[in-house]
Amino acid sequence: MNFQRRQRLIAGLATDEVDGLVISSETNVGYLTGFSGDSTTLLLTQDRVIVISDGRFSVQLDQECPDLEILIRPIGQPMPVGIGELASSLGLRRLGFESQSTTVDDFHTLAEAALGVELVATKGKVEALRTIKDADEIQTLREAIGMAEAAFLDLRAWLRPGVTEKDAADFLEAALRTHGASGASFPPIVAFGPRAALPHARPTSEGVLGNRDLVLIDWGASGRAYKSDLTRVLVTGKVAPEFESVYLAVAEAQQRAIAAIRPGVMARTIDAEARSVIEEAGFGPFFNHAVGHGIGRDVHEAPVLRSVNDSPLQAGMVLTIEPGIYLPDRGGIRIEDDVLVTDEGCEVLSKLPKSLDTISL
Ligand code: ZN
Ligand code: ZN
């Protein structure tokens, strides 16, 4: 699998008129090699695949990447110097590098060390491959979603008036580990009452859950290298009437967006489907972010489902669909599920209840 991924990149070298490509993003190195450590870079040429690392990882690399050529840098040699000297010694003329994961400092050091080699910025090559998940990746995503769902059900059973946002976030993180996750896929968002109007609220110790409060929880699990991302809203007591219509508009927007998902549909169409429902309900200005994004090894991956993205969906993509309405100082509603694009349409991978009659604690 890793082999085919590397071959696809190598096949593209000629198109970019480069004779080598440096992969410096740790996530991309893991995707292309199966290596689970860090501080390690990959150099691909037409006939060589070389992993460049340091002594801390030599045993791990032998175990995880037995089929790859491994170069262990001398102690103290900066990574860009190691790459540059290697590229020079291989006689490369034009070397591609990942502009999004190379700092300006590293670029200058690499340029100095890579004598006689022209550096060529590349962007999004591995990320484009990563948008389409294979069967094993889809299985690991299902597992990460299952862990998140099990942890949420524990939290839901425990949650009661008087606890703070931070208590709830801490409980959720522990529950994710109990259910097999290596941790949360990002620091969970737990927002009570009016703070639910902040799409990326940080849990505080001051926010105490009251008797008739909204609870917005956005969380995910890191499973075997892959991450889930979900949002649910709960309420203590009954939903306030003003938020009933908000909740129903968000739920309908999400349903319409999901119903439109199939291969060939443009990413922006999915955003437009959700947005039109929220606009018709009169809440257009309060839906202030894109409707979703890819998930995988990173919690935010390509494609972004926003109004300017013309690229077509493809079978094998796994996307979040997460419309929201945020009324400043009053509260907010977001519902987020993880959805697999299939040949015929889509499959919603996350299964937690979300109809209005299920959200009261
Ligand atoms: Zn989320
Ligand atoms: Zn998300």
Short mmCIF file of C-alpha atoms and ligand atoms in Angstrom, two decimals:
data_model
loop_
_atom_site.label_atom_id
_atom_site.label_comp_id
_atom_site.label_asym_id
_atom_site.label_seq_id
_atom_site.Cartn_x
_atom_site.Cartn_y
_atom_site.Cartn_z
CA MET A 1 0.00 0.00 0.00
CA ASN A 2 2.74 2.44 1.01
CA PHE A 3 4.64 1.22 -2.04
CA GLN A 4 1.81 2.16 -4.42
CA ARG A 5 1.48 5.56 -2.79
CA ARG A 6 5.18 6.25 -3.34
CA GLN A 7 5.00 4.98 -6.92
CA ARG A 8 2.21 7.43 -7.71
CA LEU A 9 4.36 10.30 -6.43
CA ILE A 10 7.42 9.09 -8.32
CA ALA A 11 5.34 8.80 -11.50
CA GLY A 12 4.51 12.50 -11.12
CA LEU A 13 8.13 13.70 -10.84
CA ALA A 14 8.55 14.12 -14.59
CA THR A 15 5.39 16.25 -14.83
CA ASP A 16 6.89 18.69 -12.36
CA GLU A 17 10.24 18.52 -14.13
CA VAL A 18 12.02 17.54 -10.94
CA ASP A 19 14.29 14.52 -10.48
CA GLY A 20 13.75 14.26 -6.73
CA LEU A 21 11.18 15.16 -4.10
CA VAL A 22 11.72 15.76 -0.38
CA ILE A 23 8.79 14.93 1.89
CA SER A 24 9.20 16.78 5.19
CA SER A 25 5.67 16.73 6.61
CA GLU A 26 5.68 14.10 9.37
CA THR A 27 2.12 13.14 8.53
CA ASN A 28 3.03 12.64 4.88
CA VAL A 29 6.14 10.63 5.77
CA GLY A 30 3.95 8.34 7.91
CA TYR A 31 1.44 7.96 5.08
CA LEU A 32 4.13 7.04 2.55
CA THR A 33 6.23 4.72 4.74
CA GLY A 34 4.20 3.43 7.70
CA PHE A 35 6.77 5.02 10.05
CA SER A 36 5.10 6.22 13.26
CA GLY A 37 7.94 8.34 14.66
CA ASP A 38 8.89 11.94 14.03
CA SER A 39 11.88 14.08 12.93
CA THR A 40 12.26 11.99 9.79
CA THR A 41 12.28 12.98 6.11
CA LEU A 42 11.86 11.07 2.86
CA LEU A 43 13.72 11.62 -0.41
CA LEU A 44 12.16 10.09 -3.53
CA THR A 45 13.88 9.85 -6.91
CA GLN A 46 13.07 7.79 -10.01
CA ASP A 47 14.95 4.79 -8.61
CA ARG A 48 15.62 5.43 -4.92
CA VAL A 49 13.52 5.92 -1.81
CA ILE A 50 15.68 7.08 1.10
CA VAL A 51 14.51 7.72 4.66
CA ILE A 52 16.67 10.31 6.44
CA SER A 53 16.52 10.23 10.22
CA ASP A 54 18.75 10.22 13.30
CA GLY A 55 20.06 7.63 15.73
CA ARG A 56 17.05 7.81 18.05
CA PHE A 57 14.93 6.12 15.38
CA SER A 58 17.26 3.56 13.81
CA VAL A 59 15.74 0.54 15.61
CA GLN A 60 12.17 1.72 15.04
CA LEU A 61 12.87 2.37 11.34
CA ASP A 62 14.34 -1.13 10.91
CA GLN A 63 11.15 -2.55 12.40
CA GLU A 64 8.57 -0.34 10.67
CA CYS A 65 10.23 0.23 7.28
CA PRO A 66 12.35 -2.90 6.61
CA ASP A 67 12.08 -2.49 2.82
CA LEU A 68 13.43 1.07 2.70
CA GLU A 69 16.92 2.49 2.42
CA ILE A 70 17.69 4.34 5.66
CA LEU A 71 20.24 7.09 6.17
CA ILE A 72 21.06 7.97 9.79
CA ARG A 73 22.52 11.47 10.03
CA PRO A 74 25.64 12.12 12.14
CA ILE A 75 24.84 13.55 15.59
CA GLY A 76 24.50 17.33 15.38
CA GLN A 77 23.96 17.56 11.62
CA PRO A 78 20.83 19.61 10.88
CA MET A 79 18.23 17.78 8.77
CA PRO A 80 18.33 20.28 5.85
CA VAL A 81 22.12 19.85 5.64
CA GLY A 82 21.70 16.06 5.51
CA ILE A 83 19.11 16.33 2.76
CA GLY A 84 21.08 18.90 0.78
CA GLU A 85 24.33 16.92 0.87
CA LEU A 86 22.47 13.75 -0.12
CA ALA A 87 20.74 15.49 -3.04
CA SER A 88 24.10 16.86 -4.22
CA SER A 89 25.83 13.50 -3.92
CA LEU A 90 23.05 11.83 -5.95
CA GLY A 91 23.66 14.38 -8.71
CA LEU A 92 20.07 15.71 -8.61
CA ARG A 93 19.51 18.83 -10.70
CA ARG A 94 16.02 19.93 -9.65
CA LEU A 95 14.71 18.94 -6.21
CA GLY A 96 11.08 19.44 -5.21
CA PHE A 97 10.29 20.26 -1.58
CA GLU A 98 7.05 20.71 0.37
CA SER A 99 6.60 24.46 0.76
CA GLN A 100 3.89 24.09 3.40
CA SER A 101 6.05 22.14 5.83
CA THR A 102 9.44 23.76 5.19
CA THR A 103 10.35 26.78 7.30
CA VAL A 104 12.14 29.73 5.71
CA ASP A 105 15.19 28.88 7.85
CA ASP A 106 15.23 25.26 6.70
CA PHE A 107 14.81 26.36 3.10
CA HIS A 108 17.89 28.60 3.30
CA THR A 109 19.97 25.92 5.01
CA LEU A 110 18.86 23.35 2.42
CA ALA A 111 19.67 25.73 -0.44
CA GLU A 112 23.18 26.27 0.93
CA ALA A 113 23.87 22.57 1.44
CA ALA A 114 22.36 21.36 -1.84
CA LEU A 115 25.28 22.46 -4.05
CA GLY A 116 24.38 22.52 -7.72
CA VAL A 117 20.74 21.59 -7.02
CA GLU A 118 17.86 23.88 -7.90
CA LEU A 119 15.03 23.83 -5.34
CA VAL A 120 11.45 23.75 -6.61
CA ALA A 121 8.49 24.48 -4.28
CA THR A 122 5.65 21.94 -4.45
CA LYS A 123 2.36 22.01 -2.61
CA GLY A 124 -0.38 19.53 -1.73
CA LYS A 125 0.95 16.53 -3.68
CA VAL A 126 0.73 13.95 -0.91
CA GLU A 127 -2.31 15.71 0.55
CA ALA A 128 -4.10 15.13 -2.77
CA LEU A 129 -3.35 11.39 -2.59
CA ARG A 130 -4.50 11.35 1.03
CA THR A 131 -7.99 12.64 0.16
CA ILE A 132 -8.96 9.19 -1.19
CA LYS A 133 -8.99 6.61 1.58
CA ASP A 134 -8.43 2.91 0.92
CA ALA A 135 -10.31 0.13 2.71
CA ASP A 136 -7.83 -0.07 5.59
CA GLU A 137 -7.91 3.69 6.16
CA ILE A 138 -11.72 3.66 6.12
CA GLN A 139 -11.67 0.87 8.72
CA THR A 140 -9.32 2.84 10.99
CA LEU A 141 -11.57 5.89 10.62
CA ARG A 142 -14.60 3.78 11.59
CA GLU A 143 -12.69 2.70 14.69
CA ALA A 144 -11.78 6.30 15.60
CA ILE A 145 -15.43 7.29 15.18
CA GLY A 146 -16.57 4.36 17.35
CA MET A 147 -14.15 5.41 20.13
CA ALA A 148 -15.46 8.98 20.02
CA GLU A 149 -19.07 7.81 20.14
CA ALA A 150 -18.50 5.47 23.08
CA ALA A 151 -16.74 8.26 25.02
CA PHE A 152 -19.59 10.65 24.28
CA LEU A 153 -22.19 8.22 25.64
CA ASP A 154 -20.16 7.97 28.87
CA LEU A 155 -20.00 11.76 29.08
CA ARG A 156 -23.70 12.08 28.42
CA ALA A 157 -24.54 9.69 31.24
CA TRP A 158 -22.24 11.60 33.63
CA LEU A 159 -23.09 15.19 32.65
CA ARG A 160 -25.29 17.08 35.15
CA PRO A 161 -25.94 20.67 36.29
CA GLY A 162 -23.12 22.00 38.46
CA VAL A 163 -20.16 20.61 36.49
CA THR A 164 -17.83 22.99 34.67
CA GLU A 165 -16.86 22.96 31.00
CA LYS A 166 -13.36 21.94 32.01
CA ASP A 167 -14.66 19.03 34.14
CA ALA A 168 -16.61 17.81 31.14
CA ALA A 169 -13.68 18.18 28.72
CA ASP A 170 -11.37 16.33 31.15
CA PHE A 171 -13.94 13.55 31.57
CA LEU A 172 -14.31 13.24 27.81
CA GLU A 173 -10.55 13.02 27.21
CA ALA A 174 -10.21 10.28 29.83
CA ALA A 175 -13.19 8.41 28.35
CA LEU A 176 -11.62 8.55 24.87
CA ARG A 177 -8.54 6.78 26.25
CA THR A 178 -10.69 4.24 28.10
CA HIS A 179 -12.30 3.36 24.78
CA GLY A 180 -9.00 2.71 23.04
CA ALA A 181 -8.01 6.11 21.66
CA SER A 182 -4.43 7.32 22.05
CA GLY A 183 -6.06 10.62 22.99
CA ALA A 184 -8.37 13.32 21.73
CA SER A 185 -7.85 14.23 18.07
CA PHE A 186 -7.87 17.91 19.17
CA PRO A 187 -8.60 19.61 22.52
CA PRO A 188 -12.36 19.04 22.92
CA ILE A 189 -14.66 22.03 22.68
CA VAL A 190 -17.21 22.02 25.50
CA ALA A 191 -19.32 25.19 25.71
CA PHE A 192 -22.29 25.82 27.99
CA GLY A 193 -25.12 28.30 27.45
CA PRO A 194 -24.21 31.54 25.65
CA ARG A 195 -20.62 30.32 25.19
CA ALA A 196 -21.93 27.80 22.65
CA ALA A 197 -22.13 30.82 20.33
CA LEU A 198 -18.32 30.68 20.02
CA PRO A 199 -17.59 28.07 17.35
CA HIS A 200 -14.16 27.30 18.86
CA ALA A 201 -14.76 27.96 22.56
CA ARG A 202 -12.08 26.79 24.99
CA PRO A 203 -13.51 24.99 28.04
CA THR A 204 -13.29 27.15 31.17
CA SER A 205 -13.54 26.42 34.90
CA GLU A 206 -15.98 29.33 35.33
CA GLY A 207 -18.67 28.02 33.00
CA VAL A 208 -20.98 25.95 35.28
CA LEU A 209 -23.80 23.95 33.72
CA GLY A 210 -27.21 25.34 34.69
CA ASN A 211 -30.68 23.82 34.63
CA ARG A 212 -31.72 25.00 31.20
CA ASP A 213 -28.51 25.31 29.27
CA LEU A 214 -27.30 24.31 25.85
CA VAL A 215 -24.17 22.15 25.85
CA LEU A 216 -22.13 22.14 22.63
CA ILE A 217 -19.50 19.41 22.43
CA ASP A 218 -17.09 19.12 19.48
CA TRP A 219 -14.62 16.29 19.94
CA GLY A 220 -12.87 13.39 18.26
CA ALA A 221 -10.61 10.42 18.89
CA SER A 222 -7.14 9.66 17.61
CA GLY A 223 -7.22 5.99 16.76
CA ARG A 224 -4.56 4.07 14.82
CA ALA A 225 -3.11 7.23 13.21
CA TYR A 226 -6.56 8.35 11.99
CA LYS A 227 -8.84 10.92 13.63
CA SER A 228 -12.57 11.43 14.02
CA ASP A 229 -14.39 14.76 14.46
CA LEU A 230 -17.98 15.07 15.69
CA THR A 231 -20.27 17.67 17.26
CA ARG A 232 -23.43 17.23 19.27
CA VAL A 233 -25.59 19.64 21.24
CA LEU A 234 -27.35 18.58 24.43
CA VAL A 235 -29.59 20.56 26.73
CA THR A 236 -30.39 20.39 30.42
CA GLY A 237 -34.13 20.56 30.92
CA LYS A 238 -36.05 21.58 27.81
CA VAL A 239 -34.78 23.41 24.76
CA ALA A 240 -35.69 27.12 24.88
CA PRO A 241 -38.27 27.87 22.16
CA GLU A 242 -35.92 30.26 20.31
CA PHE A 243 -33.38 27.45 19.95
CA GLU A 244 -35.88 24.86 18.78
CA SER A 245 -36.17 26.53 15.38
CA VAL A 246 -32.40 27.05 15.27
CA TYR A 247 -31.79 23.37 16.01
CA LEU A 248 -34.28 22.25 13.37
CA ALA A 249 -32.71 24.55 10.75
CA VAL A 250 -29.23 23.16 11.44
CA ALA A 251 -30.50 19.57 11.38
CA GLU A 252 -32.31 20.17 8.07
CA ALA A 253 -29.23 21.92 6.60
CA GLN A 254 -27.07 18.96 7.54
CA GLN A 255 -29.54 16.48 6.09
CA ARG A 256 -29.75 18.40 2.80
CA ALA A 257 -25.96 18.61 2.52
CA ILE A 258 -25.56 14.88 3.19
CA ALA A 259 -28.29 14.02 0.68
CA ALA A 260 -26.31 15.88 -2.03
CA ILE A 261 -23.06 13.96 -1.48
CA ARG A 262 -21.99 11.70 -4.33
CA PRO A 263 -18.97 11.42 -6.65
CA GLY A 264 -18.70 14.24 -9.17
CA VAL A 265 -20.59 16.86 -7.16
CA MET A 266 -18.50 19.97 -6.52
CA ALA A 267 -17.39 20.59 -2.94
CA ARG A 268 -19.01 24.02 -3.02
CA THR A 269 -22.40 22.51 -3.91
CA ILE A 270 -22.48 20.71 -0.55
CA ASP A 271 -21.77 23.97 1.26
CA ALA A 272 -24.46 25.72 -0.80
CA GLU A 273 -27.07 23.07 0.01
CA ALA A 274 -26.63 23.57 3.76
CA ARG A 275 -26.29 27.34 3.49
CA SER A 276 -29.51 27.76 1.50
CA VAL A 277 -31.54 25.98 4.21
CA ILE A 278 -30.05 28.22 6.91
CA GLU A 279 -30.59 31.34 4.78
CA GLU A 280 -34.22 30.41 4.12
CA ALA A 281 -34.72 30.02 7.87
CA GLY A 282 -33.41 33.58 8.30
CA PHE A 283 -30.12 32.71 9.99
CA GLY A 284 -27.75 33.17 7.03
CA PRO A 285 -25.40 35.68 8.70
CA PHE A 286 -24.99 33.38 11.69
CA PHE A 287 -23.49 30.43 9.78
CA ASN A 288 -19.96 31.76 9.67
CA HIS A 289 -17.78 28.87 8.52
CA ALA A 290 -17.49 26.26 5.77
CA VAL A 291 -19.84 23.28 5.99
CA GLY A 292 -17.13 20.67 6.33
CA HIS A 293 -13.68 19.28 5.61
CA GLY A 294 -11.84 16.06 4.98
CA ILE A 295 -10.59 13.99 7.91
CA GLY A 296 -7.89 11.35 8.05
CA ARG A 297 -4.44 11.43 9.60
CA ASP A 298 -5.12 15.11 10.29
CA VAL A 299 -8.36 16.35 11.73
CA HIS A 300 -8.53 18.97 8.98
CA GLU A 301 -7.59 17.69 5.54
CA ALA A 302 -8.45 18.43 1.93
CA PRO A 303 -11.00 18.94 0.57
CA VAL A 304 -12.54 21.90 2.37
CA LEU A 305 -16.25 22.08 1.60
CA ARG A 306 -16.48 25.81 1.11
CA SER A 307 -18.18 28.13 -1.34
CA VAL A 308 -15.09 28.64 -3.53
CA ASN A 309 -14.05 25.01 -3.96
CA ASP A 310 -14.97 23.74 -7.44
CA SER A 311 -13.21 20.40 -7.10
CA PRO A 312 -15.44 17.33 -7.46
CA LEU A 313 -16.04 14.86 -4.66
CA GLN A 314 -14.65 11.37 -5.24
CA ALA A 315 -15.50 7.97 -3.83
CA GLY A 316 -13.24 7.23 -0.87
CA MET A 317 -13.23 10.74 0.57
CA VAL A 318 -14.23 11.00 4.23
CA LEU A 319 -15.77 14.36 5.09
CA THR A 320 -17.31 16.13 8.03
CA ILE A 321 -20.66 17.81 7.51
CA GLU A 322 -21.08 20.43 10.23
CA PRO A 323 -23.43 23.34 9.64
CA GLY A 324 -23.97 25.67 12.58
CA ILE A 325 -25.88 28.75 13.68
CA TYR A 326 -24.32 31.01 16.32
CA LEU A 327 -26.35 33.76 17.96
CA PRO A 328 -23.90 36.08 19.76
CA ASP A 329 -24.30 36.12 23.56
CA ARG A 330 -27.23 33.70 23.35
CA GLY A 331 -25.85 30.36 22.21
CA GLY A 332 -25.11 28.23 19.21
CA ILE A 333 -26.02 24.95 17.56
CA ARG A 334 -23.73 22.81 15.40
CA ILE A 335 -24.24 19.20 14.36
CA GLU A 336 -21.26 17.38 12.87
CA ASP A 337 -21.05 13.88 11.41
CA ASP A 338 -18.39 12.00 9.47
CA VAL A 339 -19.43 10.84 6.01
CA LEU A 340 -17.81 8.49 3.48
CA VAL A 341 -18.31 9.25 -0.22
CA THR A 342 -19.26 5.96 -1.91
CA ASP A 343 -19.70 5.01 -5.58
CA GLU A 344 -23.47 5.44 -5.30
CA GLY A 345 -23.66 8.38 -2.89
CA CYS A 346 -22.50 8.35 0.69
CA GLU A 347 -22.55 6.53 4.00
CA VAL A 348 -22.82 8.42 7.28
CA LEU A 349 -20.21 6.70 9.42
CA SER A 350 -21.17 8.29 12.75
CA LYS A 351 -24.38 7.06 14.31
CA LEU A 352 -25.06 9.04 17.50
CA PRO A 353 -28.69 10.21 17.80
CA LYS A 354 -29.30 13.84 16.87
CA SER A 355 -33.04 14.42 16.45
CA LEU A 356 -34.45 17.21 18.63
CA ASP A 357 -36.31 14.76 20.87
CA THR A 358 -33.05 13.02 21.85
CA ILE A 359 -30.96 15.96 23.06
CA SER A 360 -32.47 16.64 26.51
CA LEU A 361 -30.36 15.32 29.37
ZN ZN B 1 -15.47 19.27 14.98
ZN ZN B 2 -14.81 19.56 11.91
#
